[in-house]
Short mmCIF file of C-alpha atoms in Angstrom, two decimals:
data_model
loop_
_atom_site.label_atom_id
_atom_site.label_comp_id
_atom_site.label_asym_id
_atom_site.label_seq_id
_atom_site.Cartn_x
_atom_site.Cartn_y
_atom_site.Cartn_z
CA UNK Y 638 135.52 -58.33 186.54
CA UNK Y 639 137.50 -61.83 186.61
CA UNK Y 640 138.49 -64.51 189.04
CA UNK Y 641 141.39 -64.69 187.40
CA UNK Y 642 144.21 -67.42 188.60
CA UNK Y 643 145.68 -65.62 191.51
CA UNK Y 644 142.76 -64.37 192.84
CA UNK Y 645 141.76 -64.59 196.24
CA UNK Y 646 139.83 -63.84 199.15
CA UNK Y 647 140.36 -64.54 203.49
CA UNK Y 648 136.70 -65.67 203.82
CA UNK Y 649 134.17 -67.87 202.15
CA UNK Y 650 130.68 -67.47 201.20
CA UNK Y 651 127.73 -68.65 203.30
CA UNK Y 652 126.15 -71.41 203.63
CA UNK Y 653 122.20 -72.00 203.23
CA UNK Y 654 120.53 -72.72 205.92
CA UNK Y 655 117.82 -75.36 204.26
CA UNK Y 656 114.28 -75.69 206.40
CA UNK Y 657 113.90 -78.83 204.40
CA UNK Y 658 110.14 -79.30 205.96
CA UNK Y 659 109.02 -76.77 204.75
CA UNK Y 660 110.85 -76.64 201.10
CA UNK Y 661 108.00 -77.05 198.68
CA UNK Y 662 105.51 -77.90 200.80
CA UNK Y 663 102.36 -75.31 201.14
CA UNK Y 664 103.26 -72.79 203.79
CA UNK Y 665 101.43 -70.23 205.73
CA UNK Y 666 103.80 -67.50 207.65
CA UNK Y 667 101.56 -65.81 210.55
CA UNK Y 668 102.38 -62.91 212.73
CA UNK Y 669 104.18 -60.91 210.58
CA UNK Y 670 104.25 -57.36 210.06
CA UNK Y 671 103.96 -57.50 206.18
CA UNK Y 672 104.93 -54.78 203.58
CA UNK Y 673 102.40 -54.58 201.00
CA UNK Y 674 102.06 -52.32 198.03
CA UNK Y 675 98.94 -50.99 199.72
CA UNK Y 676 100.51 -50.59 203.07
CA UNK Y 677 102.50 -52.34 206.26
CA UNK Y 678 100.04 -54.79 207.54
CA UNK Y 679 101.03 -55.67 211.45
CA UNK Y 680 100.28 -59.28 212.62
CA UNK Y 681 99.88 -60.77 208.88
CA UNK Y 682 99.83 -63.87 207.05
CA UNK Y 683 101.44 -65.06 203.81
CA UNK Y 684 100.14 -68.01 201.96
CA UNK Y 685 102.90 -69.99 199.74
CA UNK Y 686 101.60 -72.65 197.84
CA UNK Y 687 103.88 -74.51 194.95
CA UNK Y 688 106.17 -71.25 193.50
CA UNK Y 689 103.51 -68.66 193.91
CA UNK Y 690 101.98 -66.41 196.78
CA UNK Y 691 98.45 -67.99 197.07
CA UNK Y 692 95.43 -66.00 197.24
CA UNK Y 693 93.81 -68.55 199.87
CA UNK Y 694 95.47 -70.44 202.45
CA UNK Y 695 95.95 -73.79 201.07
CA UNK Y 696 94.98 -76.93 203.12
CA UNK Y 697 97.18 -79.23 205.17
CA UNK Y 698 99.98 -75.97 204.90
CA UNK Y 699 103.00 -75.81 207.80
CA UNK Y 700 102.28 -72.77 209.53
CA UNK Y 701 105.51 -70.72 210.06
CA UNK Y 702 105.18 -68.17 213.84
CA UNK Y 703 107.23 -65.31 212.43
CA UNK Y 704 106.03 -63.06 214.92
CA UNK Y 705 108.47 -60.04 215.42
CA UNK Y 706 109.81 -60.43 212.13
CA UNK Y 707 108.92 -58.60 208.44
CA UNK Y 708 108.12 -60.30 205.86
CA UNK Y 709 109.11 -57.94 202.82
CA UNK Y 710 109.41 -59.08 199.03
CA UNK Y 711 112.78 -60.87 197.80
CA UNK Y 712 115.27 -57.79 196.12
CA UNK Y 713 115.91 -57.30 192.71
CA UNK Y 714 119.74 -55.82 191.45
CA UNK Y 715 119.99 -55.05 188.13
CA UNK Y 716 123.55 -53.75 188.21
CA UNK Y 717 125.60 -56.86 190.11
CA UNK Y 718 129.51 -58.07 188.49
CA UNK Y 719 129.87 -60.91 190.66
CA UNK Y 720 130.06 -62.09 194.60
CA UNK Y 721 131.38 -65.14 196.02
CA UNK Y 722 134.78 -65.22 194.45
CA UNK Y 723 133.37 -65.34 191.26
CA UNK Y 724 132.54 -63.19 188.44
CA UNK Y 725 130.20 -62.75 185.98
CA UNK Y 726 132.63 -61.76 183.45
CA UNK Y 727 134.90 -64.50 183.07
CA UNK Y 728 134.76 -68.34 184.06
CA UNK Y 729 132.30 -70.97 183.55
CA UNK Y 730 128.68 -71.56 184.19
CA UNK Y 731 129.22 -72.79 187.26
CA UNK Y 732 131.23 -70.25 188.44
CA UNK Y 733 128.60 -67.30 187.69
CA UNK Y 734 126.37 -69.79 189.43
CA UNK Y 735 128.01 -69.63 192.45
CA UNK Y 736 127.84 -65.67 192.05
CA UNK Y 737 124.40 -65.56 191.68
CA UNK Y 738 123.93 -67.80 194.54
CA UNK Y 739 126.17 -65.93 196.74
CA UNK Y 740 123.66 -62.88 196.06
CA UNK Y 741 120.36 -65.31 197.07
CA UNK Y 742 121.85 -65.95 200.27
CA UNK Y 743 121.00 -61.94 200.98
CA UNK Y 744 117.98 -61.57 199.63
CA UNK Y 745 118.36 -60.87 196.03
CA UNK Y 746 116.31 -63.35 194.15
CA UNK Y 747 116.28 -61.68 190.73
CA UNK Y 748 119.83 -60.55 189.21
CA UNK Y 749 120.58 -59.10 186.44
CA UNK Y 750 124.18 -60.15 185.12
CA UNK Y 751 126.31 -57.59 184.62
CA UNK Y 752 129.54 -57.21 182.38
CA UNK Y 753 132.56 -55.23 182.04
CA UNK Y 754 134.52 -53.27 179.40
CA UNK Y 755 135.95 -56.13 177.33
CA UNK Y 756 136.65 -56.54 173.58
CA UNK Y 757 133.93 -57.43 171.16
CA UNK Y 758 134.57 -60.45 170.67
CA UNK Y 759 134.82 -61.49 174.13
CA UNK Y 760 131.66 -59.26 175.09
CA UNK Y 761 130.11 -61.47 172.32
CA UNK Y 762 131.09 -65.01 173.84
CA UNK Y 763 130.23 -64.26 177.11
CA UNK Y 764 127.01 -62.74 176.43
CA UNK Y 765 126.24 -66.23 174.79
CA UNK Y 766 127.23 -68.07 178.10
CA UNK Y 767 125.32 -65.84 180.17
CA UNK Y 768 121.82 -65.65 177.91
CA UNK Y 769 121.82 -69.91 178.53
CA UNK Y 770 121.73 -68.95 181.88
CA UNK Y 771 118.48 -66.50 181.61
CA UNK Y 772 116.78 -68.66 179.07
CA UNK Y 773 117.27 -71.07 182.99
CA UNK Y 774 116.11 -68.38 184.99
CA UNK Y 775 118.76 -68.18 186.87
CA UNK Y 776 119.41 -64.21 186.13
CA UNK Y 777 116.94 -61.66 184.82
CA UNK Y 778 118.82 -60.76 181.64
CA UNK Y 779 121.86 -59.33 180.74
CA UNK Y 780 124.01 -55.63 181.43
CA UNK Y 781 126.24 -54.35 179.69
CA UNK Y 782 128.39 -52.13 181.23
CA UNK Y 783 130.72 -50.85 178.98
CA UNK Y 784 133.17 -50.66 176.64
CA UNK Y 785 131.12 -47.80 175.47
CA UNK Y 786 132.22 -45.46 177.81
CA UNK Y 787 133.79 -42.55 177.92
CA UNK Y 788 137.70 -42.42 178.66
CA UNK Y 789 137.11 -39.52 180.79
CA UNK Y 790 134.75 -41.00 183.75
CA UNK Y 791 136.12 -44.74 182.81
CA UNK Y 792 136.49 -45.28 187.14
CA UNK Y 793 137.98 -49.18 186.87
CA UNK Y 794 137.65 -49.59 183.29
CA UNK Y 795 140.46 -50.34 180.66
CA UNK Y 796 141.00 -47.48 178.73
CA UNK Y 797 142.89 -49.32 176.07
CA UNK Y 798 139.37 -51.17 175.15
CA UNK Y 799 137.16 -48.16 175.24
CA UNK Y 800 135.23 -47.72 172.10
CA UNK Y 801 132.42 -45.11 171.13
CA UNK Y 802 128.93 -46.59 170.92
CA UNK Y 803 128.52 -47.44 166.91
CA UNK Y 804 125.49 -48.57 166.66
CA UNK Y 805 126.60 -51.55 164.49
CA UNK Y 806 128.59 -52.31 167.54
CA UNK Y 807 125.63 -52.16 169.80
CA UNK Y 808 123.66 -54.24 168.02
CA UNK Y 809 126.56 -56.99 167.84
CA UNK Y 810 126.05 -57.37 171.60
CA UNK Y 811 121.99 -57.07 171.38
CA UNK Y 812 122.46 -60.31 168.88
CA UNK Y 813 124.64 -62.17 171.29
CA UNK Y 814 122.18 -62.00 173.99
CA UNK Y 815 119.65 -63.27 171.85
CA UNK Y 816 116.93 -61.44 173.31
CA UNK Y 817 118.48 -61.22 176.64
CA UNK Y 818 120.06 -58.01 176.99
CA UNK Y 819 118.31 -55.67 179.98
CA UNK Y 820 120.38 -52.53 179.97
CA UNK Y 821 123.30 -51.06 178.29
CA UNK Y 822 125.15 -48.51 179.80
CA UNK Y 823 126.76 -45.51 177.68
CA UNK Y 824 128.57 -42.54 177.38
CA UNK Y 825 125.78 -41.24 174.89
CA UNK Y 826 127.83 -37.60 174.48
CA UNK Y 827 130.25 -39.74 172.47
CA UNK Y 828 129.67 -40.20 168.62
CA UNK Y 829 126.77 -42.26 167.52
CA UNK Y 830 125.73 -42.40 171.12
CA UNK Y 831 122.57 -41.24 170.63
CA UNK Y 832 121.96 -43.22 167.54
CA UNK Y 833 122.79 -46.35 169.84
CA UNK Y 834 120.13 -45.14 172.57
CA UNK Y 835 117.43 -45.38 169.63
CA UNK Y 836 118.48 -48.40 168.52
CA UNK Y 837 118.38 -49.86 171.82
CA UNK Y 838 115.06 -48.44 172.84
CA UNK Y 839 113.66 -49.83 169.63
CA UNK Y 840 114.87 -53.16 170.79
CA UNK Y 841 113.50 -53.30 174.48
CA UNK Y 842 116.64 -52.93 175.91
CA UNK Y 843 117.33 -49.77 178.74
CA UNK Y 844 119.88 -47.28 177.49
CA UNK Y 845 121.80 -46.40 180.73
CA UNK Y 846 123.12 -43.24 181.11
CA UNK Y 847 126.80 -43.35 182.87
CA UNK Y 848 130.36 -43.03 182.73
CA UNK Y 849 129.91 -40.05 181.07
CA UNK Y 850 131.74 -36.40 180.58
CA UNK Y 851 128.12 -34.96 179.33
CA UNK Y 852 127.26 -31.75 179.64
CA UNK Y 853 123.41 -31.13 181.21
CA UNK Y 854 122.43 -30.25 177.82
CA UNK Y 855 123.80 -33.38 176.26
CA UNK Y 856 121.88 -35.39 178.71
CA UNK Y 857 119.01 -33.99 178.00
CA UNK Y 858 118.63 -34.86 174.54
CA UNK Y 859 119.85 -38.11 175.42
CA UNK Y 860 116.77 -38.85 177.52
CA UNK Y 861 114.78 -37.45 174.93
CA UNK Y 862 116.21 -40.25 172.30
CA UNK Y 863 115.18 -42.95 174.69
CA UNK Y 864 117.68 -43.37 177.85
CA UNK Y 865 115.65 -44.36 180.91
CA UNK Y 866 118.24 -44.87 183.93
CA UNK Y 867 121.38 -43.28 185.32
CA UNK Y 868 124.66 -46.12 185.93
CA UNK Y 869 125.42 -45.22 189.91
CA UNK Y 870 124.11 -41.96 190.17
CA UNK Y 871 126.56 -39.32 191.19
CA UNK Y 872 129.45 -41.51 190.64
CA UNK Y 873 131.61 -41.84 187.50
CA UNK Y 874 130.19 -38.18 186.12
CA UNK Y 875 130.70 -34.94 186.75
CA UNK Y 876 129.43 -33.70 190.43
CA UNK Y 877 126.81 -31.18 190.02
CA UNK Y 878 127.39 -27.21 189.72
CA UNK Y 879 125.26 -24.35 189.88
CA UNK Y 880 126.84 -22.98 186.38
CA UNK Y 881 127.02 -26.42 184.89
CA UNK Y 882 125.22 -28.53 186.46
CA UNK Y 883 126.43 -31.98 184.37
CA UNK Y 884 123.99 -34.85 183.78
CA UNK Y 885 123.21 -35.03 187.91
CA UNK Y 886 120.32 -32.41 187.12
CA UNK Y 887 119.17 -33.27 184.06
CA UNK Y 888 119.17 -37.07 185.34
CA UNK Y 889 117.57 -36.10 188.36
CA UNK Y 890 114.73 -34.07 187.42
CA UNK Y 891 113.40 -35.95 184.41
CA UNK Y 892 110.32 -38.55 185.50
CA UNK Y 893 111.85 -40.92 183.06
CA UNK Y 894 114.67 -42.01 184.58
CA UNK Y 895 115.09 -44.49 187.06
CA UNK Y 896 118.18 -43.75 189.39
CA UNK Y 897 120.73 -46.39 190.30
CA UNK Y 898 122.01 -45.80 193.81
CA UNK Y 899 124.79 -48.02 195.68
CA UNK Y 900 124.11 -47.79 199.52
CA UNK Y 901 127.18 -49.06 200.85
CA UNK Y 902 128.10 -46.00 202.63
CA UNK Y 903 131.29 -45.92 200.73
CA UNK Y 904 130.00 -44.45 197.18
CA UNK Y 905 127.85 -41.81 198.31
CA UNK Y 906 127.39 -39.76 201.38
CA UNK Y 907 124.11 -39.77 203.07
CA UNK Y 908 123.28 -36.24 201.75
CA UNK Y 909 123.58 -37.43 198.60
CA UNK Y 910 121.67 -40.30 198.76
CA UNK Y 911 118.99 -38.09 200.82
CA UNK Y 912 118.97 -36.05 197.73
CA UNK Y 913 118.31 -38.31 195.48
CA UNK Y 914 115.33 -39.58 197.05
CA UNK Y 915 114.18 -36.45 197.84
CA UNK Y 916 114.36 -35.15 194.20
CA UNK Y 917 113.45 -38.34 192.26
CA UNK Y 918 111.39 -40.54 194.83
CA UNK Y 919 111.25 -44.45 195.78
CA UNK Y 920 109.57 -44.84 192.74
CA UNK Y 921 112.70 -43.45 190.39
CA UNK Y 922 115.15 -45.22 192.74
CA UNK Y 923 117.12 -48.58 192.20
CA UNK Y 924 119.35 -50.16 194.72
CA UNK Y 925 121.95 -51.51 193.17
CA UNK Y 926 124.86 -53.64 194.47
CA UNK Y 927 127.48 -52.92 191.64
CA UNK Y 928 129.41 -55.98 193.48
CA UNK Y 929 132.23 -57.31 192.02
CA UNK Y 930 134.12 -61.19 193.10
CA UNK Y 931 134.42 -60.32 196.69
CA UNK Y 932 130.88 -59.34 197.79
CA UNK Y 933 129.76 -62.02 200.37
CA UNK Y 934 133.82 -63.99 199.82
CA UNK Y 935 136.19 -61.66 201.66
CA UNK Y 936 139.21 -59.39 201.71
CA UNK Y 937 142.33 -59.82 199.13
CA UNK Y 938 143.59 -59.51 195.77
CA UNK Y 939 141.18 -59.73 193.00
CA UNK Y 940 141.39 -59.02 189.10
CA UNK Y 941 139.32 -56.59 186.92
CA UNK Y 942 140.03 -57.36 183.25
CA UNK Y 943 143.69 -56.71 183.64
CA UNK Y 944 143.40 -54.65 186.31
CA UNK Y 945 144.61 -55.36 189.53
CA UNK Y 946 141.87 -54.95 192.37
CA UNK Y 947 142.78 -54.69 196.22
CA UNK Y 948 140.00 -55.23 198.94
CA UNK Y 949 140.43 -53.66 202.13
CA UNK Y 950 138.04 -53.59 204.86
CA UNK Y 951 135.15 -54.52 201.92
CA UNK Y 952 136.11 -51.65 199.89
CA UNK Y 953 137.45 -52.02 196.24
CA UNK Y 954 139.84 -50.35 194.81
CA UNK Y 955 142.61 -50.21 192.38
CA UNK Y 956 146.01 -51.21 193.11
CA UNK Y 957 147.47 -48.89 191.03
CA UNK Y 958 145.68 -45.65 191.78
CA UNK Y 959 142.80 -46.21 194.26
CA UNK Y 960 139.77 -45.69 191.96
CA UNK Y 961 136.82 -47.57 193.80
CA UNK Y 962 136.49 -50.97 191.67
CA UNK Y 963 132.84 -51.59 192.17
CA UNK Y 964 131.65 -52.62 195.73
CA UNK Y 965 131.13 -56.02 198.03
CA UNK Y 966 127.61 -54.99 198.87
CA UNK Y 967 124.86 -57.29 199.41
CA UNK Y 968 121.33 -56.31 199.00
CA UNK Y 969 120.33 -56.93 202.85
CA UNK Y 970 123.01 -54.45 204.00
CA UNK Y 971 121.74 -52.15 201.98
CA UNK Y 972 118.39 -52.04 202.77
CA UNK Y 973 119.59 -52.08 206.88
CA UNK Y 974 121.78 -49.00 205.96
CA UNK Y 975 118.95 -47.30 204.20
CA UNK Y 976 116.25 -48.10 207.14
CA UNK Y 977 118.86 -47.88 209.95
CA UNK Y 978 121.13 -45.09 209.28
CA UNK Y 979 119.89 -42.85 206.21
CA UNK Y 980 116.00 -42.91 207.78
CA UNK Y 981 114.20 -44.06 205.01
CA UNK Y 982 110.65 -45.72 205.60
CA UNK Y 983 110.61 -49.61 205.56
CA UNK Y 984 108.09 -49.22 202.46
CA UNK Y 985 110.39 -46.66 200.40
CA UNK Y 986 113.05 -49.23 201.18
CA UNK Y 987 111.36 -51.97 199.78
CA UNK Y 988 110.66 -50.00 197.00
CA UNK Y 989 113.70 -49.05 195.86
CA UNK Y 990 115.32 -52.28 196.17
CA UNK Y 991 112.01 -54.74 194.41
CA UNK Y 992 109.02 -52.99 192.66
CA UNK Y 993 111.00 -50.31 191.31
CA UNK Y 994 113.75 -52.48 189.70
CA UNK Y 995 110.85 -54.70 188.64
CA UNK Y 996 109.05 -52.66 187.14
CA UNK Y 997 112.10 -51.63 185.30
CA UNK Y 998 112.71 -54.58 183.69
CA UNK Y 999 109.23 -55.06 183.02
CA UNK Y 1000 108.41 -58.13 185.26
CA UNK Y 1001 106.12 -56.27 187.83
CA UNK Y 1002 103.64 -58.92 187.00
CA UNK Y 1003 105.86 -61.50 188.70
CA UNK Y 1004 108.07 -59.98 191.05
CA UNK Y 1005 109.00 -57.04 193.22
CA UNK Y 1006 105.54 -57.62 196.11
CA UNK Y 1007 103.53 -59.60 197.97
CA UNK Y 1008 100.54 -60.15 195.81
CA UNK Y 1009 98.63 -63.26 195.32
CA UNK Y 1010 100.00 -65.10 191.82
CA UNK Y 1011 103.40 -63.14 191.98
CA UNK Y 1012 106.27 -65.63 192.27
CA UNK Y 1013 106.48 -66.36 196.50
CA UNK Y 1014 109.68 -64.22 196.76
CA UNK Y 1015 110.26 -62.67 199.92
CA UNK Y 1016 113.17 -61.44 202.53
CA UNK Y 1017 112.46 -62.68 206.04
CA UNK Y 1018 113.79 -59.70 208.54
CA UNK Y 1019 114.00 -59.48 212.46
CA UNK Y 1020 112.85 -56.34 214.17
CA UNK Y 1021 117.05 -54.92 213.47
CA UNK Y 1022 116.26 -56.04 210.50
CA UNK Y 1023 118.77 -58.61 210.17
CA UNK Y 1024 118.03 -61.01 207.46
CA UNK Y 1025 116.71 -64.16 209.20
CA UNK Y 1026 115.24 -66.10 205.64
CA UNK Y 1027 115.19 -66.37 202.11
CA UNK Y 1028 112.50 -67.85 199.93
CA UNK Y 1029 112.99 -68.15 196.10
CA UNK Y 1030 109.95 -69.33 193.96
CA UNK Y 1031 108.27 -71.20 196.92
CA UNK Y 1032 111.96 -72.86 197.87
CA UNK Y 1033 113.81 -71.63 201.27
CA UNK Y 1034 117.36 -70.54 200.19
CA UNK Y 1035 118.14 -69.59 203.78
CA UNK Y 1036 115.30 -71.53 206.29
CA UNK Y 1037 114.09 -69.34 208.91
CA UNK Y 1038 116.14 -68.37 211.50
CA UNK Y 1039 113.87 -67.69 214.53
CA UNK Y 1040 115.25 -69.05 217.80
#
């Protein structure tokens, strides 16, 4: 997805909201009902002190009343193309920047980068730009989505840069990232994809399963050679039958695959969605934004590679034909929708949307809860759950919004 020249939007991102006596200083939030791995504590306390969650309150600490509020840990996307007029595709450093910081202002304070279908070449540089960026910490690693995909579930993808996965192709873009790349997204039905999920697992990196024409039985052995998540479950694949029932089934019922779901009320229905949790569980569920350049910016005309992307009322979609063109989600509306109008439990919530996508990506040790020594990331929600703060390695990215 591109900010291409032309681009544009009818609103601007938000600003922080800085609590600047409080920003690096020890901190102790009280009153709290907390979400825990172990369970929602009512009326408790989180200690902050430097960039971690501290085991024991540390002396001379501000003490934050957040009574009425949650406390819940900061959300983790690993599927996200952009936000704030900016994409992660195209532009400079400072552009994806102002992406990524677009997302923090809603919660999400670990992102993984994601691309779109591009040439190799191109695919190559900008994985180079965007690996500087994660050796930074500013994102969690790189995705790949794309152009090994296949023509016939392509959604807003160039066909004329579709390629099949070779696995010397694959491994061009693994290079790039130099040890960067998080996830990979395939059609692995197409030849040498399942060659490229091998490779991939062999190198750490997540073979996604997505934009695919696979049949259940393709999937399948697919999983078996190593894939471990499904790209936007349900969408850009075929819908589930009860004579062939597609890669849905085989995607849903396997423990090993984490689920990517985009709760924006626009890409799934509720039943679906209710399905999926019911069938794979918080714990094999992913929130995922899939935003492109509009998400927190606005309304307008926006660019997808050379595709020409019209939002309306914060949906996506092609100018020339409609197809959905990722989404303008944010994190925090998503986990509102999912508490507020699909039912789920606060905890499954903040499952879905931080320890399952950390765990994912392997960095359950620092991120996605509230345990003492994690990284002090958390999502500061009033009892509508409207997002009210943002903390980001012990540093307020929106101060607390209380009176």
């Amino acid at each position: 997805m591109t900010d291409a020249p032309g681009a544009r939007g009818t609103a601007r991102p938000a600003t922080p909201h800085p609590h600047p006596a409080t920003a690096g200083h020890p901190t102790v939030l009280t009153g709290a009902t907390v979400v825990l791995p172990s369970g929602t504590v009512e009326n408790g306390r989180v200690a902050i002190e430097g960039t971690r969650i501290a085991r024991v309150e540390p002396e001379n600490a501000q003490v934050i009343d957040v009574t009425d509020h949650y406390v819940i840990p900061g959300f983790v996307d690993i599927h996200n193309h952009g936000g704030g007029g900016a994409s992660f595709t195209s532009g400079s450093a400072e552009d994806v920047l102002r992406g990524i910081h677009t997302h923090r202002l809603h919660g999400t304070t670990t992102l993984v980068a994601s691309t779109v279908t591009g040439d190799m070449d191109t695919l190559a540089r900008r994985a180079g730009l965007l690996s500087e960026l994660a050796e930074q910490g500013e994102i969690a690693g790189i995705h790949f989505e794309g152009p090994f995909i296949s023509p016939c579930r392509k959604g807003a993808h160039s066909e004329e840069l579709l390629r099949d996965p070779d696995p010397a192709e694959v491994r061009k873009l693994i290079d790039a990232a130099r040890g960067r790349a998080a996830m990979v997204t395939l059609a692995t039905e197409l030849p040498g994809g399942l060659d490229s999920v091998r490779l991939l697992s062999e190198h750490g990196v997540i073979a996604a399963v997505g934009h695919t024409d696979a049949t259940y039985e393709q999937t399948v052995q697919a999983i078996d050679a190593g894939a471990t998540v499904a790209t936007h479950l349900f969408n850009a694949m075929p819908p589930l039958g009860h004579r062939s029932p597609g890669p849905i089934a085989a995607l849903l019922e396997d423990d090993r695959i984490t689920v990517e779901l985009i709760n924006d009320g626009t890409h799934l229905h509720p039943a679906a969605l209710q399905l999926a949790f019911h069938r794979a569980g918080a714990h094999r569920v992913a929130f995922i934004t899939d935003a492109m350049d509009a998400a927190g910016f606005g309304d307008g005309r926006y660019w997808l590679g050379p595709l020409e992307v019209e939002v309306a009322d914060g949906v996506a979609r092609l100018a020339a034909d409609g197809t959905i063109a990722g989404s303008t989600l944010t994190l925090d509306r998503a986990f509102q929708r999912a508490v507020a109008v699909d039912g789920l439990s606060v905890e499954d919530a903040v499952r879905a949307l931080s320890a399952t996508p950390a765990r994912l990506l392997g960095m359950s040790d620092r991120i996605g809860s509230l345990e003492p020594g994690k990284d002090a990331d958390l999502v500061l929600l009033d009892a509508a759950f409207e997002l009210k703060g943002v903390m980001r390695r012990g540093e307020w990215v929106v101060g607390p919004q209380l009176g």
